[in-house]
XYZ file of N, CA and C in Angstrom:
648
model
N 33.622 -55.451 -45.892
C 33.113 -55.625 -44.543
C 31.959 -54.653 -44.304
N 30.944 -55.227 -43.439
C 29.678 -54.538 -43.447
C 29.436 -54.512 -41.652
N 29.254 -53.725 -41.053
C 28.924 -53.732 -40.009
C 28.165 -52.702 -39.221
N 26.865 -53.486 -38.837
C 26.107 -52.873 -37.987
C 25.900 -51.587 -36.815
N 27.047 -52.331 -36.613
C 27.551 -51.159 -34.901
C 26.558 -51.577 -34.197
N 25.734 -51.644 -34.488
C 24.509 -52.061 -33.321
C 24.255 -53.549 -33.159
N 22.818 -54.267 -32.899
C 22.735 -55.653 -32.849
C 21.614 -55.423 -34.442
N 22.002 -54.783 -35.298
C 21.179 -55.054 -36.502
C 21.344 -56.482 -36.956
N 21.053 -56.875 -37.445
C 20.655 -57.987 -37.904
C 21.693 -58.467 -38.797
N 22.777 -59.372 -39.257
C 23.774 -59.906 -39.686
C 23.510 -60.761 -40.769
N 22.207 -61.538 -40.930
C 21.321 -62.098 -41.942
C 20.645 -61.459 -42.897
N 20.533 -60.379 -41.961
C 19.561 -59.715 -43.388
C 20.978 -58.384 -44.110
N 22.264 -58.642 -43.163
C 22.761 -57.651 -44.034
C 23.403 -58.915 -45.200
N 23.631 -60.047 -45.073
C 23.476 -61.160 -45.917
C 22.405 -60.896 -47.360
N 21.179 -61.465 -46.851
C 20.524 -61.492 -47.655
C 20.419 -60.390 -48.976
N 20.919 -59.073 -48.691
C 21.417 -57.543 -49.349
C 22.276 -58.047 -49.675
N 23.438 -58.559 -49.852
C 24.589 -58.882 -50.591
C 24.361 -60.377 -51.394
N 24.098 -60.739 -50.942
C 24.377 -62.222 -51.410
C 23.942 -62.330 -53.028
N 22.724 -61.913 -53.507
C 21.973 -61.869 -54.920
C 23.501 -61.107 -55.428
N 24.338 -59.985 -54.428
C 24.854 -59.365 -56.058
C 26.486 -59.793 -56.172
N 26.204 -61.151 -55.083
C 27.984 -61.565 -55.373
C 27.961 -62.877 -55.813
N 26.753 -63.557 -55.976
C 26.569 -64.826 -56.518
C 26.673 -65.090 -58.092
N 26.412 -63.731 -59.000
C 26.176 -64.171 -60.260
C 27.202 -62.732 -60.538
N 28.286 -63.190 -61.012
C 29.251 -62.099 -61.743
C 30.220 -62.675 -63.134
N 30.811 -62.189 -63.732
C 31.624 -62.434 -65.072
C 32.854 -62.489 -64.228
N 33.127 -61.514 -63.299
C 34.178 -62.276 -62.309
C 34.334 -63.819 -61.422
N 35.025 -64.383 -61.908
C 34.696 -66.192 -61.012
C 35.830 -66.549 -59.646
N 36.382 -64.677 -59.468
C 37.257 -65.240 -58.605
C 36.206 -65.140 -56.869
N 36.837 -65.603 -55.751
C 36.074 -65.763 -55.088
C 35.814 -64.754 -54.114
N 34.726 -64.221 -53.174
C 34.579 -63.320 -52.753
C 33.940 -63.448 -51.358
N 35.030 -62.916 -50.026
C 34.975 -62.884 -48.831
C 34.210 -61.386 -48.357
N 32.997 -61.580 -47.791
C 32.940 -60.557 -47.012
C 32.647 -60.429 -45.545
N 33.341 -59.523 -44.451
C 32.811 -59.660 -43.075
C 31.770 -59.239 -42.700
N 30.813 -59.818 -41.953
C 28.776 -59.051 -41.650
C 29.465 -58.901 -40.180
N 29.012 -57.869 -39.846
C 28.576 -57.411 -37.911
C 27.410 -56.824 -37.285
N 27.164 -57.761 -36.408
C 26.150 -57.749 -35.920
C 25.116 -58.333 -35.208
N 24.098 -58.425 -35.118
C 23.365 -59.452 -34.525
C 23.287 -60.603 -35.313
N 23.704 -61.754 -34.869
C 23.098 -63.058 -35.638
C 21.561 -63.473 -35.120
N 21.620 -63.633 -33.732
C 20.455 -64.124 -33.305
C 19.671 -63.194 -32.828
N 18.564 -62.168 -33.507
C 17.954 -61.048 -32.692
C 16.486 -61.310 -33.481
N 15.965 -60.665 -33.105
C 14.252 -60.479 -33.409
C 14.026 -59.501 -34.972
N 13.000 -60.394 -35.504
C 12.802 -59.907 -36.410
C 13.898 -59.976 -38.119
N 14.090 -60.935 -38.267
C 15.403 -61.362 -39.045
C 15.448 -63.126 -39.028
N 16.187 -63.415 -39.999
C 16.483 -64.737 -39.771
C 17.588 -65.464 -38.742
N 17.228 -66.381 -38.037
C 18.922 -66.826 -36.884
C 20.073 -66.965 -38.416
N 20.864 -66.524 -37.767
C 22.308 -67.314 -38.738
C 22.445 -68.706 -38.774
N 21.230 -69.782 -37.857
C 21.324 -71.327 -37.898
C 20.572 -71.222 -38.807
N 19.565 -70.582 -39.234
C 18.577 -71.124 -40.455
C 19.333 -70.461 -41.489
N 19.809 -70.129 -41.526
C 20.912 -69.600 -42.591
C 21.844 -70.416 -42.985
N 22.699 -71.158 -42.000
C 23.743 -72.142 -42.270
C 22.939 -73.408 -42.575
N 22.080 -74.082 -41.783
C 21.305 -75.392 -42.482
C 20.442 -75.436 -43.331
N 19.615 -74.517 -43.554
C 18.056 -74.163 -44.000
C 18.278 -73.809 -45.447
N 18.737 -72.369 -45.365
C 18.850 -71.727 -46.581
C 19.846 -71.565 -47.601
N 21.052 -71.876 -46.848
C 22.229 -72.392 -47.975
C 22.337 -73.542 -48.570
N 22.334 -74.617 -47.974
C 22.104 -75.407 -48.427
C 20.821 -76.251 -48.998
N 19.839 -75.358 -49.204
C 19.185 -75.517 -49.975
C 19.086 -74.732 -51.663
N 19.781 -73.583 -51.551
C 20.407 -72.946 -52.616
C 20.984 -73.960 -53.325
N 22.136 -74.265 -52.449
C 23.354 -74.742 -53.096
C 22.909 -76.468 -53.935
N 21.861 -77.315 -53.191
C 20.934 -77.948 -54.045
C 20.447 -77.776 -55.186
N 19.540 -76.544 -55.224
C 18.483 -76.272 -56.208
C 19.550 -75.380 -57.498
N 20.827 -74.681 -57.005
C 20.751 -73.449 -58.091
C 22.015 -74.151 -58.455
N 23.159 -74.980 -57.709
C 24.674 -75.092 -57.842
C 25.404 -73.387 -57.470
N 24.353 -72.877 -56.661
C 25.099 -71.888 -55.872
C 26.075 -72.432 -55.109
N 27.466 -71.382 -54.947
C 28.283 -71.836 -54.487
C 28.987 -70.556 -53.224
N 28.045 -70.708 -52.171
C 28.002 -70.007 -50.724
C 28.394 -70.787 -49.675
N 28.811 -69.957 -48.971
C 28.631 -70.761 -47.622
C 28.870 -69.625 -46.523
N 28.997 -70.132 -45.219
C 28.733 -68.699 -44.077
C 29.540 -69.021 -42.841
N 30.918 -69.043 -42.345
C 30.897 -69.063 -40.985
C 30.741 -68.606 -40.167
N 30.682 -68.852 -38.891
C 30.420 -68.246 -37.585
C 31.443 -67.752 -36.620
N 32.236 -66.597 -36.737
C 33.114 -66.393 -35.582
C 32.830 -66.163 -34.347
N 31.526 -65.412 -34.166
C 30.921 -65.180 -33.177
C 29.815 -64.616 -33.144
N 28.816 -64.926 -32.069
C 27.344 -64.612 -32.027
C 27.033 -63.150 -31.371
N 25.752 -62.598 -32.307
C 25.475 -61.300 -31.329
C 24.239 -61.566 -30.886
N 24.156 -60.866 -29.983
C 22.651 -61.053 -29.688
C 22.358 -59.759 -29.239
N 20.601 -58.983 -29.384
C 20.616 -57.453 -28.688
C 20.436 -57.363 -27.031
N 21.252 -56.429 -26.727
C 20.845 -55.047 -27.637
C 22.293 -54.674 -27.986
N 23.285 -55.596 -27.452
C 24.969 -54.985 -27.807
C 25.312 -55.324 -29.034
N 24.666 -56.868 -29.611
C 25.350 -56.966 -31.163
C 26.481 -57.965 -31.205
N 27.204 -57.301 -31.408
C 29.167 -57.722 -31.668
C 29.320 -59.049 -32.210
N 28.282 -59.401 -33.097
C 28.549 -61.232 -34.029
C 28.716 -60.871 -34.955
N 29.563 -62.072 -35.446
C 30.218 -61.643 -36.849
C 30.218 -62.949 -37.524
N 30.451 -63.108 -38.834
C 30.070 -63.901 -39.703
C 30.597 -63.424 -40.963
N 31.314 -64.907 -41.805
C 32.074 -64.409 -43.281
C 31.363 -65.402 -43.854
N 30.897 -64.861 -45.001
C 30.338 -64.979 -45.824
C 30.984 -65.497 -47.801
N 31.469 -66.398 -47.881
C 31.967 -67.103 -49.002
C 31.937 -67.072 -50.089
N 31.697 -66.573 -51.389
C 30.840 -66.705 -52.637
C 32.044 -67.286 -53.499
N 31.590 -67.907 -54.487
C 32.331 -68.575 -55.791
C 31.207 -68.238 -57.273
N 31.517 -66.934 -57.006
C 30.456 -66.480 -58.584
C 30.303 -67.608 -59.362
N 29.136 -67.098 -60.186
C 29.303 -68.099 -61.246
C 28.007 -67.230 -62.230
N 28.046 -67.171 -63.974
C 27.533 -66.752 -65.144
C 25.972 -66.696 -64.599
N 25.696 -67.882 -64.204
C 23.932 -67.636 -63.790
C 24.039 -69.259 -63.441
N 22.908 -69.031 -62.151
C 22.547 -69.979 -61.244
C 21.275 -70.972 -61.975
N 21.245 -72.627 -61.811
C 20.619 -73.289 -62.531
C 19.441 -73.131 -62.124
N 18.285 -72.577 -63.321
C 17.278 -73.067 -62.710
C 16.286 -74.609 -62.271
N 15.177 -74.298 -61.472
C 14.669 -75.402 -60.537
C 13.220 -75.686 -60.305
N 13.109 -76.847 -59.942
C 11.871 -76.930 -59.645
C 11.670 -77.499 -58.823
N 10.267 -77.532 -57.675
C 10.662 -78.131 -56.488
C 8.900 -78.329 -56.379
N 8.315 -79.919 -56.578
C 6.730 -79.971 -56.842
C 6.720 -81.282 -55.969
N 7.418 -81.886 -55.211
C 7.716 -83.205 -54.352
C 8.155 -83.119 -53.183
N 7.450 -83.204 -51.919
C 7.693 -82.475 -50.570
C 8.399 -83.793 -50.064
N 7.401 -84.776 -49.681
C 7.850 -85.973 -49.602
C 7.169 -85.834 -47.954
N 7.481 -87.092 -47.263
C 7.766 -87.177 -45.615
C 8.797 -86.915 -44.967
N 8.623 -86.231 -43.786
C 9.842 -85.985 -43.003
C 10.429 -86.762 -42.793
N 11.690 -87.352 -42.695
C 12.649 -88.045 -42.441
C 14.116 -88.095 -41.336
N 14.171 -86.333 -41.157
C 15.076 -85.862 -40.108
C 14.889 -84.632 -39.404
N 15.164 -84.443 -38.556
C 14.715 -83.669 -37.716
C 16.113 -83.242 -37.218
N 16.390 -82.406 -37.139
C 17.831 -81.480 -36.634
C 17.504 -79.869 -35.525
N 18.330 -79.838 -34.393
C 18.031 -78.168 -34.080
C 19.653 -77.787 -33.320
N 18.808 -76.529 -33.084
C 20.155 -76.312 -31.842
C 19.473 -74.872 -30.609
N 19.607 -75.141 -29.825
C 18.807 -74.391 -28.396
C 19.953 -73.731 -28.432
N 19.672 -72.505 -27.340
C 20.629 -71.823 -27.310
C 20.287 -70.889 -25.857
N 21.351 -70.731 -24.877
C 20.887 -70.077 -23.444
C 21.843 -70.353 -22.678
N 21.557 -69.986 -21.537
C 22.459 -69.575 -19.996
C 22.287 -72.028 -19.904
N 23.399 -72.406 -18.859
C 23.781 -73.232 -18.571
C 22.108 -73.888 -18.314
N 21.860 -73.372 -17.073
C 20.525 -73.287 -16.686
C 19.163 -73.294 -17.434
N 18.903 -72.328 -18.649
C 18.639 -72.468 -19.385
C 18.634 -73.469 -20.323
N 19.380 -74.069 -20.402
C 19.514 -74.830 -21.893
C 18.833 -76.245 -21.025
N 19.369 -76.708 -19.936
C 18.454 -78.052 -19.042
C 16.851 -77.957 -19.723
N 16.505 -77.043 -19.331
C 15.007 -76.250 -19.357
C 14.224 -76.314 -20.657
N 15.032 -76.114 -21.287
C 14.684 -75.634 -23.241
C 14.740 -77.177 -23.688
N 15.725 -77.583 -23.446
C 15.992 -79.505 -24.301
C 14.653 -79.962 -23.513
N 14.688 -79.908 -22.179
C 13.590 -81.054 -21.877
C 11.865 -80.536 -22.464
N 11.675 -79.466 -22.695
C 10.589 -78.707 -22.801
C 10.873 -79.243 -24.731
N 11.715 -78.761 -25.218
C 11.238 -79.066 -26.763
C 11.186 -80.608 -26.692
N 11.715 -81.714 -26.370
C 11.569 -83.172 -26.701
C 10.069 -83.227 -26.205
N 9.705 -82.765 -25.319
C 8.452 -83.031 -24.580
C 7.454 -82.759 -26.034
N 7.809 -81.221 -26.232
C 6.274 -80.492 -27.097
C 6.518 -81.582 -28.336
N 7.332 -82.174 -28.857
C 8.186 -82.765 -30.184
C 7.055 -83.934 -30.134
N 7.086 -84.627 -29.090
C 6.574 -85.846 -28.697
C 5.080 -85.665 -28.948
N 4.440 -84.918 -28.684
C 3.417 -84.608 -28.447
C 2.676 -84.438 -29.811
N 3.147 -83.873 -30.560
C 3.013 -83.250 -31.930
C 2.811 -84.928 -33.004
N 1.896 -85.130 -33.813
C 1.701 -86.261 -34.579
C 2.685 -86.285 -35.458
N 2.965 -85.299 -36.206
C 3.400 -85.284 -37.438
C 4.795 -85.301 -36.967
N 5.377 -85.458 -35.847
C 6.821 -85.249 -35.502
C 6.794 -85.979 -34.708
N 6.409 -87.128 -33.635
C 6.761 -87.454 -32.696
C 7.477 -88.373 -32.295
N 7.231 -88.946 -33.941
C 7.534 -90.597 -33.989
C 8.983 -90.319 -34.439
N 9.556 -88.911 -34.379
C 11.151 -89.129 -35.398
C 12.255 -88.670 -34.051
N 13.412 -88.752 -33.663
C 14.263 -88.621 -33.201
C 14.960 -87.105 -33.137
N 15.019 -86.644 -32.635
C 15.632 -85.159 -32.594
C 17.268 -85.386 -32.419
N 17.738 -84.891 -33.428
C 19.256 -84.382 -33.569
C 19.539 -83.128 -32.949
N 20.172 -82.851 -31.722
C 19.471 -81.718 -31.019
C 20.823 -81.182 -30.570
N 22.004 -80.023 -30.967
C 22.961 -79.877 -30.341
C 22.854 -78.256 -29.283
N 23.497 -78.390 -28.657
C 23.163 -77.140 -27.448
C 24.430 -75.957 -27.539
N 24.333 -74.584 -27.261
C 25.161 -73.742 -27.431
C 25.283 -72.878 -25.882
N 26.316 -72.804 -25.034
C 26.188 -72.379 -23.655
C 26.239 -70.642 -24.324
N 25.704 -69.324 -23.876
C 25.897 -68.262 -23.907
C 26.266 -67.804 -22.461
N 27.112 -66.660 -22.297
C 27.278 -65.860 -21.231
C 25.836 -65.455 -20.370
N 25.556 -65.909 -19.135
C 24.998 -65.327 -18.455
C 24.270 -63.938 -18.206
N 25.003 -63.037 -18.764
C 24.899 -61.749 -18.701
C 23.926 -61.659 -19.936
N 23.906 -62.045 -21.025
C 23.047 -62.384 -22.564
C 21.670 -63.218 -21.546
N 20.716 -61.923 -21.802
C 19.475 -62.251 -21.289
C 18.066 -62.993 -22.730
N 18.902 -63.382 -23.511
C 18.749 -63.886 -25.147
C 18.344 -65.560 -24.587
N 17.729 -66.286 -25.090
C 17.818 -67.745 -25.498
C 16.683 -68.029 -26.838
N 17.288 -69.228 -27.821
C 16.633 -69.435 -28.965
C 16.723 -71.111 -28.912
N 15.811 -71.008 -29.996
C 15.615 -72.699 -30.456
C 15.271 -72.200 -32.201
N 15.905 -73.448 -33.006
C 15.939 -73.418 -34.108
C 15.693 -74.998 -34.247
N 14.452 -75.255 -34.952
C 14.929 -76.619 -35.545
C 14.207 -76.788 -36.964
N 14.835 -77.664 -37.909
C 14.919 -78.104 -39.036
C 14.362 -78.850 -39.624
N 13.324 -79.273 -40.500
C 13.155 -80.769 -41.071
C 13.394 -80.722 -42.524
N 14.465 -82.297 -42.806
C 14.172 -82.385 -43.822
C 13.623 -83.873 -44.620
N 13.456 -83.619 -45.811
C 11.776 -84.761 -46.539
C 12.932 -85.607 -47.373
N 11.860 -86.107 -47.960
C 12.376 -87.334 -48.385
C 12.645 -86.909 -50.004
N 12.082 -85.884 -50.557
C 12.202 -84.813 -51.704
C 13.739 -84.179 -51.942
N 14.124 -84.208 -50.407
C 15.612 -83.103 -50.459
C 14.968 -81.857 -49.867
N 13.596 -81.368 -49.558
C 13.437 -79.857 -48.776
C 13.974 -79.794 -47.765
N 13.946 -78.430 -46.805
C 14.891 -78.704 -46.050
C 13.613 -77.454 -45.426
N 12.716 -77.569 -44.338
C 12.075 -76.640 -43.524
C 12.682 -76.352 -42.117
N 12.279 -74.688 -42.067
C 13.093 -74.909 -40.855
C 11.841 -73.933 -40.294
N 12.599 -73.345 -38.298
C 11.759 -72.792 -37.934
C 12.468 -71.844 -36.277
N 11.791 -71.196 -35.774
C 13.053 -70.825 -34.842
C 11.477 -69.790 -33.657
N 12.553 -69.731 -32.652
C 11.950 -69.208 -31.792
C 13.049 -68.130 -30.806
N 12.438 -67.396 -30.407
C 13.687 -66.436 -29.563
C 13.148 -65.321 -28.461
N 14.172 -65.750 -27.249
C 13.515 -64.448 -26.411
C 14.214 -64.025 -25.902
N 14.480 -62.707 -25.982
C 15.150 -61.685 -25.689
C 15.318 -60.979 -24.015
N 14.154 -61.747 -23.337
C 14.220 -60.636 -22.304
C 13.861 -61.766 -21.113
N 12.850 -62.286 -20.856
C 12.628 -63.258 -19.500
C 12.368 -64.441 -20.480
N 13.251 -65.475 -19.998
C 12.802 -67.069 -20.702
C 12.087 -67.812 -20.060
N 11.280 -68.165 -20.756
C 9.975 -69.188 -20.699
C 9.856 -70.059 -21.601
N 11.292 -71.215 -21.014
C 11.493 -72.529 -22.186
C 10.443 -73.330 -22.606
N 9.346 -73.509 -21.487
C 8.274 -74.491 -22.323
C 7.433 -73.224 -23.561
N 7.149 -71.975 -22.982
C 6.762 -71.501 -24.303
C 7.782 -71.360 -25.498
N 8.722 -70.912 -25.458
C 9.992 -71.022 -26.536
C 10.278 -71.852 -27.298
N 9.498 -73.524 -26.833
C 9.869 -74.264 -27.435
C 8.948 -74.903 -28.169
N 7.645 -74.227 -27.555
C 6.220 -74.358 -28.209
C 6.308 -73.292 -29.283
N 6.746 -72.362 -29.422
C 6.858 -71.484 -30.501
C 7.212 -72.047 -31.675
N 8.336 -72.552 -31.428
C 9.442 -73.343 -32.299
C 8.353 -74.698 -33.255
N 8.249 -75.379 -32.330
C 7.195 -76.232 -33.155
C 6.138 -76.175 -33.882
N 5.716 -75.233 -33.674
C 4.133 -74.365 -33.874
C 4.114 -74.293 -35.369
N 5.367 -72.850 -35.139
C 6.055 -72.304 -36.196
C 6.241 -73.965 -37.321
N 7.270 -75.144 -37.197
C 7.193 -75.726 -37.466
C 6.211 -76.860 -38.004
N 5.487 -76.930 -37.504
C 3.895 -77.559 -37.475
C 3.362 -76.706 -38.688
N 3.092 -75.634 -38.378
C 2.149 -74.659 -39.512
C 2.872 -74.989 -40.601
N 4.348 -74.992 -41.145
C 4.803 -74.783 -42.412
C 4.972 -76.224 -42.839
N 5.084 -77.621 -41.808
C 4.782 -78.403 -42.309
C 3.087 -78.657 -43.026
N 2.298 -77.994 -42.203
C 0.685 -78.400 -42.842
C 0.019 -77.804 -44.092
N 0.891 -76.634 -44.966
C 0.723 -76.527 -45.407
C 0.704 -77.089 -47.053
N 1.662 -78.094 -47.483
C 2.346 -78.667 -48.081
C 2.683 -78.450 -49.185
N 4.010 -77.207 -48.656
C 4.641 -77.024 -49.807
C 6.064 -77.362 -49.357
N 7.030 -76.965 -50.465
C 8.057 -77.512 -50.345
C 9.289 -76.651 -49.733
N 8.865 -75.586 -49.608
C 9.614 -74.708 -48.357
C 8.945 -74.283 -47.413
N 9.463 -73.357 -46.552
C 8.932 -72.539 -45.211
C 8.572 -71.121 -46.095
N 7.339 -70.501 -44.968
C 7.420 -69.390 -45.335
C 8.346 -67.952 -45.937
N 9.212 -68.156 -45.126
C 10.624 -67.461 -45.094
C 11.423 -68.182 -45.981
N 11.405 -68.694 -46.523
C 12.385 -69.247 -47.804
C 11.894 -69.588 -49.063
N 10.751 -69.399 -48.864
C 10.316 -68.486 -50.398
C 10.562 -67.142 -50.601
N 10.517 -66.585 -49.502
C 10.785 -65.062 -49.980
C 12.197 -65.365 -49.856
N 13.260 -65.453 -49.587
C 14.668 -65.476 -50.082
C 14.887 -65.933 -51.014
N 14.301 -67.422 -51.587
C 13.818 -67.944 -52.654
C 14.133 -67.089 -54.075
N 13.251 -66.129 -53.804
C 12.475 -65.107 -54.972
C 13.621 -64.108 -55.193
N 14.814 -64.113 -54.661
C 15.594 -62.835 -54.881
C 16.334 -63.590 -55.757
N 16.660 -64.751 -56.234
C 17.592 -65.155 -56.845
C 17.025 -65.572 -58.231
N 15.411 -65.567 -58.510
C 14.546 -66.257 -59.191
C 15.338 -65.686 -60.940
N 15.970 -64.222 -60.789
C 16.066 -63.711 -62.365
C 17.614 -63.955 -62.509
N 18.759 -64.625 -61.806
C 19.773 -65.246 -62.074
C 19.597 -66.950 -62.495
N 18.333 -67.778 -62.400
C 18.497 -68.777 -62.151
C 18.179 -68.364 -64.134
N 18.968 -70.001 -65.113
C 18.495 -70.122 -66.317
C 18.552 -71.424 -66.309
């Protein structure tokens, strides 16, 4: 068990473990508890973690991870927690990934006060619509109520191609919400890593790369 005490970041105390429990001569399986912030600034959400980046591992390498959610932190108090799964294995397959394809699905999940969340859904379908390269596809869009007192709201959403990539993208504000910008973030973010055309997001190449000298 690893824990923050603070709203440190719960993903990135992930990302520090994960390379050294994935590839062992031990194959029995290995639980550990993260505390801390899931959803805070500067770090990955724990949603792009559960749709984005595991299961795109678990595609490309036959990594065998996974992550639940007991509960969310957000700053500046923290207190989310998250277990973390591994099923070692000798060395992870290597991959190649040169076929992006067209988007095909579109997935997210908003996140805020009751009030909030009205605000955020209608503001991201709006910017969604608007956008060429996305407008014409359907949003899979599920909502998460937070406590009132959590002055936090996020948007995370996902695309994936017709290749098997899986891009994602996220937005978050910590202090006064401003759903039509929040949700323009989100797409933006999204937009840019679609125009570039490669076959991940920025941020998942560099997670990418930590696993690059287990893969054979």
């Amino acid at each position: 068990m690893a824990d923050a005490v603070t709203a440190g970041s719960c993903t990135l105390l992930l990302q520090s473990v994960l390379p050294c429990c994935v590839v062992r001569d031990d194959e029995r399986a290995i639980h550990v508890v993260l505390r801390g912030g899931t959803n805070v600034a500067f770090s990955p959400p724990i949603d792009y973690t559960i749709h984005v980046a595991l299961p795109l591992m678990r595609r490309l390498t036959g990594m065998e991870a996974s992550v639940s959610l007991k509960r969310r932190g957000f700053f500046p108090r923290g207190g989310g927690e998250i277990t973390l799964t591994v099923s070692p294995k000798e060395r992870l397959a290597a991959f190649r990934m040169l076929e992006r394809g067209d988007v095909v699905e579109l997935q997210g999940i908003v996140l805020g006060s009751e009030q909030t969340l009205k605000e955020l859904q209608s503001s991201l379908l709006q910017t969604l619509r608007e956008e060429p390269a996305l407008g014409n596809l359907s949003l899979q869009l599920s909502q998460e109520v937070i406590a009132a007192s959590v002055s936090s709201a996020a948007v995370v959403i996902w695309a994936k191609t017709e290749g098997g990539c899986v891009l994602g993208a996220s937005a978050l504000s910590e202090k006064r919400v401003n759903p039509h910008q929040l949700a323009g973030q989100a797409v933006e973010s999204l937009r840019e890593s679609l125009s570039h055309g490669g076959c991940v997001d920025e941020h998942m190449q560099d997670q990418a790369n930590s696993f690059a000298s287990s893969c054979a």
